[in-house]
XYZ file of C-alpha atoms in Angstrom:
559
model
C -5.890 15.828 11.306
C -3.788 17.493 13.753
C -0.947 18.496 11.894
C 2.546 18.773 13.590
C 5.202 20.739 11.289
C 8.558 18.403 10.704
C 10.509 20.829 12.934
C 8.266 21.084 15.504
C 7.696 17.777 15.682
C 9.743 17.767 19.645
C 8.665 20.362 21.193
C 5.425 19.334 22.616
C 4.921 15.697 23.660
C 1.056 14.751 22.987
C 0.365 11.545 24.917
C -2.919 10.701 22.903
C -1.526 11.396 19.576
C -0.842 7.815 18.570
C 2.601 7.005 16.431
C 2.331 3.196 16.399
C 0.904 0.381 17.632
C 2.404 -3.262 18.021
C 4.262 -2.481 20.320
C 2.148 0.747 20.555
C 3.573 4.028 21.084
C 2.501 7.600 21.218
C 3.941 10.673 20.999
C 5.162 11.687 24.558
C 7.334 8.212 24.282
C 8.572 9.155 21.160
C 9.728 12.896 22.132
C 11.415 11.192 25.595
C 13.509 8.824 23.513
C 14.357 11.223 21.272
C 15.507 13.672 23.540
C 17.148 10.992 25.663
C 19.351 9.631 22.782
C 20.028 13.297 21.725
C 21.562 13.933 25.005
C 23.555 10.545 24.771
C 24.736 11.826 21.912
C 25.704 15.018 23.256
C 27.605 13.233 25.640
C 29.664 11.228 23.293
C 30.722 14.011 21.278
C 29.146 12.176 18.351
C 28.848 14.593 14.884
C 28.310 12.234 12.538
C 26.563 8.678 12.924
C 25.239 6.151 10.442
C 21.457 5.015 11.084
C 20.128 1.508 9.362
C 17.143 0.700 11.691
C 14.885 -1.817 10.346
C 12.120 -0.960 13.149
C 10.449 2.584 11.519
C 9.172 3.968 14.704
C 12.920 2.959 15.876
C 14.334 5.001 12.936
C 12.013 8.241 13.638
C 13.522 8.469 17.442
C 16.847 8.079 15.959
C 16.300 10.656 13.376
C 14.664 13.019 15.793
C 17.192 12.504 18.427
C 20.057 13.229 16.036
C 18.698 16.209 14.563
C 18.100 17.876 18.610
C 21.746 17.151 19.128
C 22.961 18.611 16.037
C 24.152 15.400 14.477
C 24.258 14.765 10.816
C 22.867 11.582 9.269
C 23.591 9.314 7.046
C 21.369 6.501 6.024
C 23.306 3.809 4.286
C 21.056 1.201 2.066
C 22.422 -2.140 3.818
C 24.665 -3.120 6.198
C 26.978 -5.239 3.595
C 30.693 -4.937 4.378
C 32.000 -3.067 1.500
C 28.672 -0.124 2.682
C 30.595 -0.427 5.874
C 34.391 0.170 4.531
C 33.125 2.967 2.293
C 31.368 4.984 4.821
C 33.361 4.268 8.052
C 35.627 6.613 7.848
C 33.021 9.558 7.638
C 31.031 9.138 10.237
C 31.753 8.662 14.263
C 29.116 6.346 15.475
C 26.825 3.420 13.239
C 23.580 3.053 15.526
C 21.815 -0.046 13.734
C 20.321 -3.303 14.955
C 23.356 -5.443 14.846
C 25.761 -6.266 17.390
C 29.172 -4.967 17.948
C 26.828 -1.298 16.858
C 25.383 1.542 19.144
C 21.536 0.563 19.704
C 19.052 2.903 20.501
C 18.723 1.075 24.308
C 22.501 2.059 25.461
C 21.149 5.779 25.480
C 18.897 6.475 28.910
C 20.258 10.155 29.467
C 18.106 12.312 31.016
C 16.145 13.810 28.020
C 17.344 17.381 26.604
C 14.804 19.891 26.612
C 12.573 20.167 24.179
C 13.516 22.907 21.360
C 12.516 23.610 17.821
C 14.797 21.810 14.949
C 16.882 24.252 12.571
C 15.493 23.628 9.051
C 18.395 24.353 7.363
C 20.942 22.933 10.030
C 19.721 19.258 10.124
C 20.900 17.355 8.041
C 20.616 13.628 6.172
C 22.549 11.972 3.643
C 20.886 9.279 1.914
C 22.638 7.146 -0.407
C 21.683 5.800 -4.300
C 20.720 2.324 -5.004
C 23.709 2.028 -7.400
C 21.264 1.302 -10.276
C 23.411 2.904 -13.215
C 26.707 2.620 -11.472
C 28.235 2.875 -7.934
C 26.326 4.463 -4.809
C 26.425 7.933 -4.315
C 25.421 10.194 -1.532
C 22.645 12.577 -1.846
C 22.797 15.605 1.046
C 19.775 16.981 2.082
C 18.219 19.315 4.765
C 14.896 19.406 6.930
C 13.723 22.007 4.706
C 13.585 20.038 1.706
C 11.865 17.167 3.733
C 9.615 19.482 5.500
C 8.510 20.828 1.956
C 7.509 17.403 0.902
C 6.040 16.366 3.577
C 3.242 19.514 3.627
C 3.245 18.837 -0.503
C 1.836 15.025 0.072
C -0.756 16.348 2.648
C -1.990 19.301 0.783
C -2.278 16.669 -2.171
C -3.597 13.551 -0.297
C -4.153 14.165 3.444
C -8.114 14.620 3.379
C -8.415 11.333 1.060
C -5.997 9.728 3.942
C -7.810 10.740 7.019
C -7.020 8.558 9.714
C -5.678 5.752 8.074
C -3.243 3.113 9.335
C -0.173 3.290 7.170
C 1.056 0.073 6.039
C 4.894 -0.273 3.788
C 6.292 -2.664 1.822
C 9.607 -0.509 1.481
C 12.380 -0.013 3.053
C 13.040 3.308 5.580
C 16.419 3.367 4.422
C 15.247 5.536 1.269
C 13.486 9.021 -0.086
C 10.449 7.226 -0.526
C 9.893 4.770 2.666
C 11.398 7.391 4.902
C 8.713 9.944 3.941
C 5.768 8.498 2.987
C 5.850 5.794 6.026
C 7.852 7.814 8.771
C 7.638 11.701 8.147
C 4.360 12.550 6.578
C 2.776 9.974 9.092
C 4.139 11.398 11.847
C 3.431 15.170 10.816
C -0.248 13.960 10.463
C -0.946 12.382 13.640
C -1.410 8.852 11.345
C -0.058 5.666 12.763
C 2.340 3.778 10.971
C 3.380 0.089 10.688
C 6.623 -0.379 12.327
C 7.643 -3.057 9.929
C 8.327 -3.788 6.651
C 6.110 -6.213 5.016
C 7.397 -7.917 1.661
C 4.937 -10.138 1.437
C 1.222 -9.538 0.464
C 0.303 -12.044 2.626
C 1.669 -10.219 4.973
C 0.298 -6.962 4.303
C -3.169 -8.529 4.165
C -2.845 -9.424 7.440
C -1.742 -6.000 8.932
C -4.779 -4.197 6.649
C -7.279 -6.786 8.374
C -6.136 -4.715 11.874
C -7.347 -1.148 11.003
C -10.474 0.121 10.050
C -8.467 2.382 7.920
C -5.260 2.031 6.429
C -3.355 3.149 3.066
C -0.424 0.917 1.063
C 2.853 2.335 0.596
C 4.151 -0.285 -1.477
C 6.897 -0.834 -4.535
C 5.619 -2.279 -7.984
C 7.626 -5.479 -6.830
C 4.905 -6.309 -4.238
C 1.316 -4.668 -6.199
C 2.184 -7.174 -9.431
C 2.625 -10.325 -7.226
C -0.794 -9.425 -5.763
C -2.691 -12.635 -6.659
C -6.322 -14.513 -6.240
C -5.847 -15.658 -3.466
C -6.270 -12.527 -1.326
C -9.245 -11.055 0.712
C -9.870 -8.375 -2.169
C -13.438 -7.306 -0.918
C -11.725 -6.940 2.569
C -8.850 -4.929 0.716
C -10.655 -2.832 -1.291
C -10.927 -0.702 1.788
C -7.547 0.960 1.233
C -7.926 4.495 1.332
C -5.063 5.034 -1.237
C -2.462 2.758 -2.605
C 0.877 4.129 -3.317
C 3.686 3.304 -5.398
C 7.291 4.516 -6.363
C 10.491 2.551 -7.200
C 10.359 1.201 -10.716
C 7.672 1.337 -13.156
C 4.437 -0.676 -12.373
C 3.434 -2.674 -15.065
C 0.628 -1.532 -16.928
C -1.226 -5.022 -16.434
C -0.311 -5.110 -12.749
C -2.274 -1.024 -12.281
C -5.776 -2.848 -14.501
C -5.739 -6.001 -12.183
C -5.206 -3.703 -9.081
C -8.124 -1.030 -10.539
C -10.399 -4.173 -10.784
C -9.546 -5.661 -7.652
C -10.025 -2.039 -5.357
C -11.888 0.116 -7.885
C -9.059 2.571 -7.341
C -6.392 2.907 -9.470
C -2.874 2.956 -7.298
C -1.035 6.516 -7.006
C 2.112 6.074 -8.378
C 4.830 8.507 -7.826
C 7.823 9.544 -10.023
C 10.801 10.783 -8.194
C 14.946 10.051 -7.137
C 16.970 10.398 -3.839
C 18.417 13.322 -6.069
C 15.535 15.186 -6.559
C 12.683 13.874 -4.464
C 9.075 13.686 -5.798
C 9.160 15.047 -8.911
C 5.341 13.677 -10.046
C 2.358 11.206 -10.020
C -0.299 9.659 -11.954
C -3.397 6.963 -11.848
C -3.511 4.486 -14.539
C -2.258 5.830 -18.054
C -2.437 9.692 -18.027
C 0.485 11.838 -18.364
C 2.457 12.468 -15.293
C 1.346 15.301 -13.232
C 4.033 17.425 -11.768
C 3.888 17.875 -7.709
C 2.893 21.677 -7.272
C 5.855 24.674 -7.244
C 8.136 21.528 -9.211
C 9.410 23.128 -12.542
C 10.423 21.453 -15.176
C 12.110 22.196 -18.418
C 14.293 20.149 -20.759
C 17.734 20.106 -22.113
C 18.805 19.827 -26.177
C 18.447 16.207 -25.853
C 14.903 15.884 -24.125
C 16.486 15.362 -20.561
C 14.628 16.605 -17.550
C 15.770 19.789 -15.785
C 14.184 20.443 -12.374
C 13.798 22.685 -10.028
C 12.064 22.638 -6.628
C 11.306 22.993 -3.301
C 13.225 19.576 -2.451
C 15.822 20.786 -3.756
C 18.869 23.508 -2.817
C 17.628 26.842 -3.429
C 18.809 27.799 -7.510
C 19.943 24.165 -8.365
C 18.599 22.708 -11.455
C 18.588 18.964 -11.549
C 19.793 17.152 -14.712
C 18.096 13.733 -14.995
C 19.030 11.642 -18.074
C 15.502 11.147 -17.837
C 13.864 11.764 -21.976
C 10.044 13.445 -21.692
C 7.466 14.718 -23.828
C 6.262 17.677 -22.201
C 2.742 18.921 -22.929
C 1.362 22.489 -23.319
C -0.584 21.754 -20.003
C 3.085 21.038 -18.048
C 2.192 17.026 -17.684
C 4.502 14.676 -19.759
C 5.357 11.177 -20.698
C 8.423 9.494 -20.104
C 10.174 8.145 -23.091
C 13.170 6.091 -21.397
C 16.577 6.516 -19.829
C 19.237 8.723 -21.852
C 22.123 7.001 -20.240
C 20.795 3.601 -21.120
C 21.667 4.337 -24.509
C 24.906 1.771 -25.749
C 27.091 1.774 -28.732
C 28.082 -1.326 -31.203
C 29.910 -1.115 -34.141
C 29.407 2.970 -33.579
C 25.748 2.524 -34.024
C 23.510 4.137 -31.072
C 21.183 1.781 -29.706
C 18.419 2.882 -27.448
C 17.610 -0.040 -24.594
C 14.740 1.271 -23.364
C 13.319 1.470 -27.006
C 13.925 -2.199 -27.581
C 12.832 -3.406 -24.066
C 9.787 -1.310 -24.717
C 9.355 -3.528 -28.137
C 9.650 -6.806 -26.004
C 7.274 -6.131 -23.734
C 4.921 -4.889 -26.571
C 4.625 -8.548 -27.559
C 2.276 -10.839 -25.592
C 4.785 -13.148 -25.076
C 6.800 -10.609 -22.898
C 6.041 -9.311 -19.470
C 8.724 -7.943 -18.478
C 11.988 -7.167 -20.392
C 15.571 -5.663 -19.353
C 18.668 -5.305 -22.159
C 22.139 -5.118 -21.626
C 25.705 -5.784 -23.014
C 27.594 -8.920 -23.398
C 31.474 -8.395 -23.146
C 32.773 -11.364 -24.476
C 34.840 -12.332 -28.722
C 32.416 -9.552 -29.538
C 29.938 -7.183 -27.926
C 26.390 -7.870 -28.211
C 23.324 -7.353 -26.441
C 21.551 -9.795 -24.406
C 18.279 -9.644 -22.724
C 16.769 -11.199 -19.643
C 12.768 -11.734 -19.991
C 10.018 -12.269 -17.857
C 7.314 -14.420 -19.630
C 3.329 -13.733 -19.692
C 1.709 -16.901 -19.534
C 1.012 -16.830 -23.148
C 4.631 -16.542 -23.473
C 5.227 -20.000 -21.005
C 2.716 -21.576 -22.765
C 4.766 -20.739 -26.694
C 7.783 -22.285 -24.139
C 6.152 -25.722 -23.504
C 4.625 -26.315 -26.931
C 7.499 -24.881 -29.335
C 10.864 -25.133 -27.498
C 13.210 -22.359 -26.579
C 15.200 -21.958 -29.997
C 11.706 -20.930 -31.313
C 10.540 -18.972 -28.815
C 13.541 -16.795 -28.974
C 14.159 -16.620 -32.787
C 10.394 -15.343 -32.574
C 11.183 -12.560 -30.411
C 14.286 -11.906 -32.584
C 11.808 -11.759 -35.779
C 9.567 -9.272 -33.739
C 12.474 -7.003 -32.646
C 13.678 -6.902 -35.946
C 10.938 -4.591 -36.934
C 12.373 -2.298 -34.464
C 16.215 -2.322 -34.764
C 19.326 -3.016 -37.306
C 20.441 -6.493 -36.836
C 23.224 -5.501 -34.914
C 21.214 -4.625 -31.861
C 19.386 -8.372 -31.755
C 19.790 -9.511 -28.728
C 22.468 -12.730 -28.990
C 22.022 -13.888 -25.842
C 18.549 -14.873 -23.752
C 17.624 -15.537 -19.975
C 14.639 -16.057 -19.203
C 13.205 -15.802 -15.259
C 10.437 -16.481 -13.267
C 11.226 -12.903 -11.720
C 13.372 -10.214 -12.338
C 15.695 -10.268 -9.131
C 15.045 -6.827 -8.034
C 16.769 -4.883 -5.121
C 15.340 -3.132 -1.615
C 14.560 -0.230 -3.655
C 12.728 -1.837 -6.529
C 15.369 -2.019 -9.119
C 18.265 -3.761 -11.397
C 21.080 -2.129 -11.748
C 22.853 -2.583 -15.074
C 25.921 -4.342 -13.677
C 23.449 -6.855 -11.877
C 22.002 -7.359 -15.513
C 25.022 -8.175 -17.424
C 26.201 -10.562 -14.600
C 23.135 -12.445 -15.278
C 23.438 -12.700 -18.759
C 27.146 -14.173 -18.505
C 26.011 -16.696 -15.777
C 25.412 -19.907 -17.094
C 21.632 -21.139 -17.067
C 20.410 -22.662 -13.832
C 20.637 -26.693 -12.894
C 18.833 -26.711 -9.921
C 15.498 -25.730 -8.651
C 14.231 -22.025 -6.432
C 13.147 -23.286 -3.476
C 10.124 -20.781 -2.613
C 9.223 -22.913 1.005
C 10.662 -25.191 3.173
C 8.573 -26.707 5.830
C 10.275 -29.671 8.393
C 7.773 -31.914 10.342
C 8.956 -34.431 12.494
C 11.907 -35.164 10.191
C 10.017 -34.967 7.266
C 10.481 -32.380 4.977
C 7.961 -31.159 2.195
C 9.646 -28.327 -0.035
C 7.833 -25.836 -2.093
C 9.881 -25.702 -5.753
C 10.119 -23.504 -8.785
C 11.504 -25.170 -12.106
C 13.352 -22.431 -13.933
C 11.991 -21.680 -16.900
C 15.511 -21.607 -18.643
C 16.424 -24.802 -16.862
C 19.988 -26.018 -18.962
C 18.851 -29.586 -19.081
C 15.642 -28.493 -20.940
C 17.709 -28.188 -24.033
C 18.299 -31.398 -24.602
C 15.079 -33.204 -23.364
C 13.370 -32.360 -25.558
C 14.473 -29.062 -27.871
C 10.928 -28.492 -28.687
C 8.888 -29.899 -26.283
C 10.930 -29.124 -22.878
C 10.212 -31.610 -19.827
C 12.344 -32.503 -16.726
C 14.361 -35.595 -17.423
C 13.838 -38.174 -14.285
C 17.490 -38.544 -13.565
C 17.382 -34.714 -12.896
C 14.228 -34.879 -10.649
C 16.070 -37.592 -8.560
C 19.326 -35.532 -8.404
C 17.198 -33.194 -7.302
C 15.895 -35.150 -4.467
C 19.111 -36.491 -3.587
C 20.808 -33.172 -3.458
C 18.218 -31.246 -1.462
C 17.946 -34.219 1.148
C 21.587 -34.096 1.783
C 21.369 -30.491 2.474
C 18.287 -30.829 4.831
C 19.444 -34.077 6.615
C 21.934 -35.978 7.819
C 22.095 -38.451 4.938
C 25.002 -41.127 3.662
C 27.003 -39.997 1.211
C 26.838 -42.850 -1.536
C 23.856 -43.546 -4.172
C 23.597 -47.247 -3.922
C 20.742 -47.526 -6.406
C 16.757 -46.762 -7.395
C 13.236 -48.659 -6.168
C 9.851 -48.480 -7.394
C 10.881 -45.842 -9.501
C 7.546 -44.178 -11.042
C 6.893 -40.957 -13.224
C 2.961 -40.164 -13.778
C 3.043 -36.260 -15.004
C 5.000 -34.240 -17.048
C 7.523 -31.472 -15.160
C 7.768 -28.370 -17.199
C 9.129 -25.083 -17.172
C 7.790 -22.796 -14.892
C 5.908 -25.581 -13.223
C 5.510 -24.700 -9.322
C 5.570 -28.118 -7.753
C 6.013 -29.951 -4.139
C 8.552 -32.394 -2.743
C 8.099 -34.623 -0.023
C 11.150 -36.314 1.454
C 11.635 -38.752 4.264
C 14.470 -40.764 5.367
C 14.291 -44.025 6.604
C 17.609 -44.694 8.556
C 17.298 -48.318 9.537
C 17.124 -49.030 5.635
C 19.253 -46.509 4.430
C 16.063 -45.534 2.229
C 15.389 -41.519 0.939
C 11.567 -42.106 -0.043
C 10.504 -38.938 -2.298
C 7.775 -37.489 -4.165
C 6.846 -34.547 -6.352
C 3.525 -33.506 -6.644
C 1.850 -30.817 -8.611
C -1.442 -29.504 -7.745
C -3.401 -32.183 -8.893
C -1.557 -35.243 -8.845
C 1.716 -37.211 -7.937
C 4.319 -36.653 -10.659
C 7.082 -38.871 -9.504
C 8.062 -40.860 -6.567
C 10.013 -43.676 -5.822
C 13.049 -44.827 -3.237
C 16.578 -43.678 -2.990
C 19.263 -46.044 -1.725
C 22.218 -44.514 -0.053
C 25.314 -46.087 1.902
C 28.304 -44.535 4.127
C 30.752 -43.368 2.038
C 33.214 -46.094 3.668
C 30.665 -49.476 3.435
């Protein structure tokens, strides 16, 4: 590949040197927009400016641009209004894609000339996902990024080639911004402007290129089902992920599925890539990265993606080996106290997950008479299946008896959730305060809608039944179904949201329930409205049969 070092990356527009395609462009477009909102810029005195672009290619002019005109950065991770009130006052301009905001089409200057960027002078801000408390900003300078960038290609470039590279991350962060915008565009490889959550979606983008590469979060690679083109797939020159540990399951099924096993890399806004690995070995530290540890196993690191002389203090706990590679033994500052006893959460969600009951598991504490610890679990299907057939009061005393090989009473978790999904962020993860919210939120009484779909005024709705569903307490305690009144409530409710419906329930007709609901159950609801009779016909259906159906009545409030 023709490679194009980070700071040089202006100062000589190549025309055939693709950058993107859909809508396509190359190189020479890139450097003219650059250098035209650099001189915009200019004009507007701007020093500071905020960037959230949701477009990459979009987000690589504005970088660029910035960088000529000797503008600092800052990269906020959402546009929420309280990310807006906290960083308003720091910066002079917010370029984003949102109205009432600069966009990158109010700047047609004529272009500045084309000059090297200062490594040291340019500068970027990125900010924390907030995962162990609130959001803090991270500084950093084109050296650092140029450092990683020529670290990923001395590491991966040849195995790359000229692949297509496809994200399922957000820009916004250390990760997305430099393995799908800077190391792409230092290579001469194309990048996928967008995005894609969904691995339908990023099916359908691999399908385009001969060649292409993942960079993708463990949130997408374990939702990866059957249902995809995997001989198509298998293609992928290298799949990368970063955010959050990927389940060990998730890596096997993927190393089945593309006879590779996916890259996964180890790293912070803080510190950038710190190391990688392929299926269970030990980490392997990213070359001229030193590491060393503390008197209470933390990480200390220094490297090139770093400030010359600073040592990084992770509350990261490792076993290092004699060969430099180590394993990762949990989060230090996910450690809690009760009664004065220390209690590890990483331990004990490590324990949960050991069982085969538990996919996923995350801990935290419940402020209430008393502290305690609660935990919110993801079931295997072994695990939903222990659900149906013995009732949630077993299930969960189970589990207790199972942790209690592993703990002192005291750190039993009191209080349980379980969920279809853990409700990750952008970036992959929970952060504590989003866990103990969910544990004090009462259980669910309606349905996740996954799909809607409308066709000429009928409506047929994808559902999820929670697996912790309230009413599956009491019908029945040990073998949990979903009463009928709540299935018709259900109906009711979700019609009256999706049409224009009368207000009063005026009674039931040819009522009928054929199949059991349970938890976890994915199933499909028809509804149609029948306004000359004041008649809601509905249906669920799972993927085999009817379940229920029947007619709702329904009257003006005022007849």
């Amino acid at each position: 590949m023709n490679w194009i070092k980070l700071e040089h990356l202006l100062l000589k527009a190549q025309p055939e040197r693709a950058v993107t395609a859909a809508p396509a462009l190359d190189h020479a477009q890139l450097c003219e927009q650059a250098l035209r909102l650099a001189a915009g810029l200019q004009a507007r005195g701007v020093r500071r400016m905020t960037v959230h672009l949701e477009d990459a290619a979009d987000l690589a002019i504005a970088l660029l641009g910035a960088w000529r005109a000797g503008v600092a950065v800052l990269l906020p991770s959402d546009l929420q209004a309280h990310t807006r009130q906290r960083w308003s006052s720091e910066v002079d301009l917010w370029l984003t894609d949102q109205p009432g905001d600069a966009h990158l089409g109010d700047f047609r200057h004529p272009p500045l000339a084309a000059e090297a960027l200062d490594l040291d002078r340019c500068s970027l801000s990125l900010c924390t996902s907030g995962s162990s408390g609130d959001p803090k900003r991270i500084e950093k300078n084109l050296r650092q990024l140029a450092n990683e960038v020529e670290a990923l290609e001395r590491l991966w470039g040849a195995d790359l080639g000229s692949a297509c590279i496809i994200g399922s991350v957000a820009t916004q962060h250390i990760y997305g911004l430099l393995f799908r915008v800077l190391w792409p565009l230092c290579a001469g490889r194309p990048f996928v402007r967008k995005q894609l959550a969904f691995p339908e979606d990023l099916q359908r983008a691999s399908r385009e290129h001969s060649a292409f590469a993942w960079v993708a979060s463990p949130a997408l690679l374990k939702r990866m089902g059957d249902n995809l083109d995997w001989p198509a797939l298998s293609a992928v020159r290298r799949v990368f992920s970063s955010g959050g540990a990927l389940p060990a399951e998730a890596a096997q099924s993927l190393h089945e599925r593309l006879h590779q096993w996916p890259t996964e890399i180890f790293g912070s806004s803080e510190t950038g890539g710190i190391a990688w690995r392929q299926g269970q070995n030990p980490w392997q530290p990213f070359v001229d990265v030193v590491l060393s540890q503390d008197n209470d196993g933390a990480l200390l690191i220094t490297s090139p993606y770093l400030p010359a002389g600073h040592v990084e203090h992770t509350a990261d706990a490792a076993r290092i080996a004699a060969d430099g590679r180590f394993e990762l033994l949990g989060r230090l500052d996910r450690i809690v106290k009760l009664e004065e006893k220390r209690i590890s959460l990483p331990m004990l969600e490590q324990a949960l997950t050991a069982h085969d009951w538990v996919a996923e598991a995350r801990l935290g504490v419940v402020q209430e008479n008393r502290a305690s610890l609660g935990a919110l679990l993801v079931l295997t299907d072994a695990g939903l299946h222990a659900l149906r057939n013995l009732g949630r009061r077993a299930l969960t005393e189970h589990l207790r008896q199972h942790l209690s090989q592993h703990c002192e009473a005291i750190a039993l978790p009191r209080r349980w959730r379980l969920l279809r999904q853990l409700p990750l962020n952008a970036q992959g993860k929970l952060p504590q305060a989003d866990v103990e919210a969910l544990l004090l939120a009462p259980r669910p009484k309606g349905p996740e809608v996954l799909e809607q779909l409308e066709t000429e005024g009928e409506w047929s709705l994808q559902l999820a039944v929670p697996p912790d569903l309230a009413y599956f307490s009491g019908h029945f305690p040990k073998a949990p179904v979903l009463p009928g009144v709540v299935q018709v409530e259900w109906a009711m409710s979700l019609g009256q949201q999706l049409m224009n419906l009368p207000e009063k329930f005026a009674g039931m007709e040819v009522l009928k329930f054929q199949q059991l609901v349970r938890p976890g159950d994915e199933i499909q609801l028809h509804l149609r409205f029948d306004p000359a009779r004041g008649k809601l016909y509905f249906a669920y259906r799972n993927e085999t049969a009817t379940c229920s159906s029947g007619r709702i009545l329904l009257e003006a409030a005022d007849a």
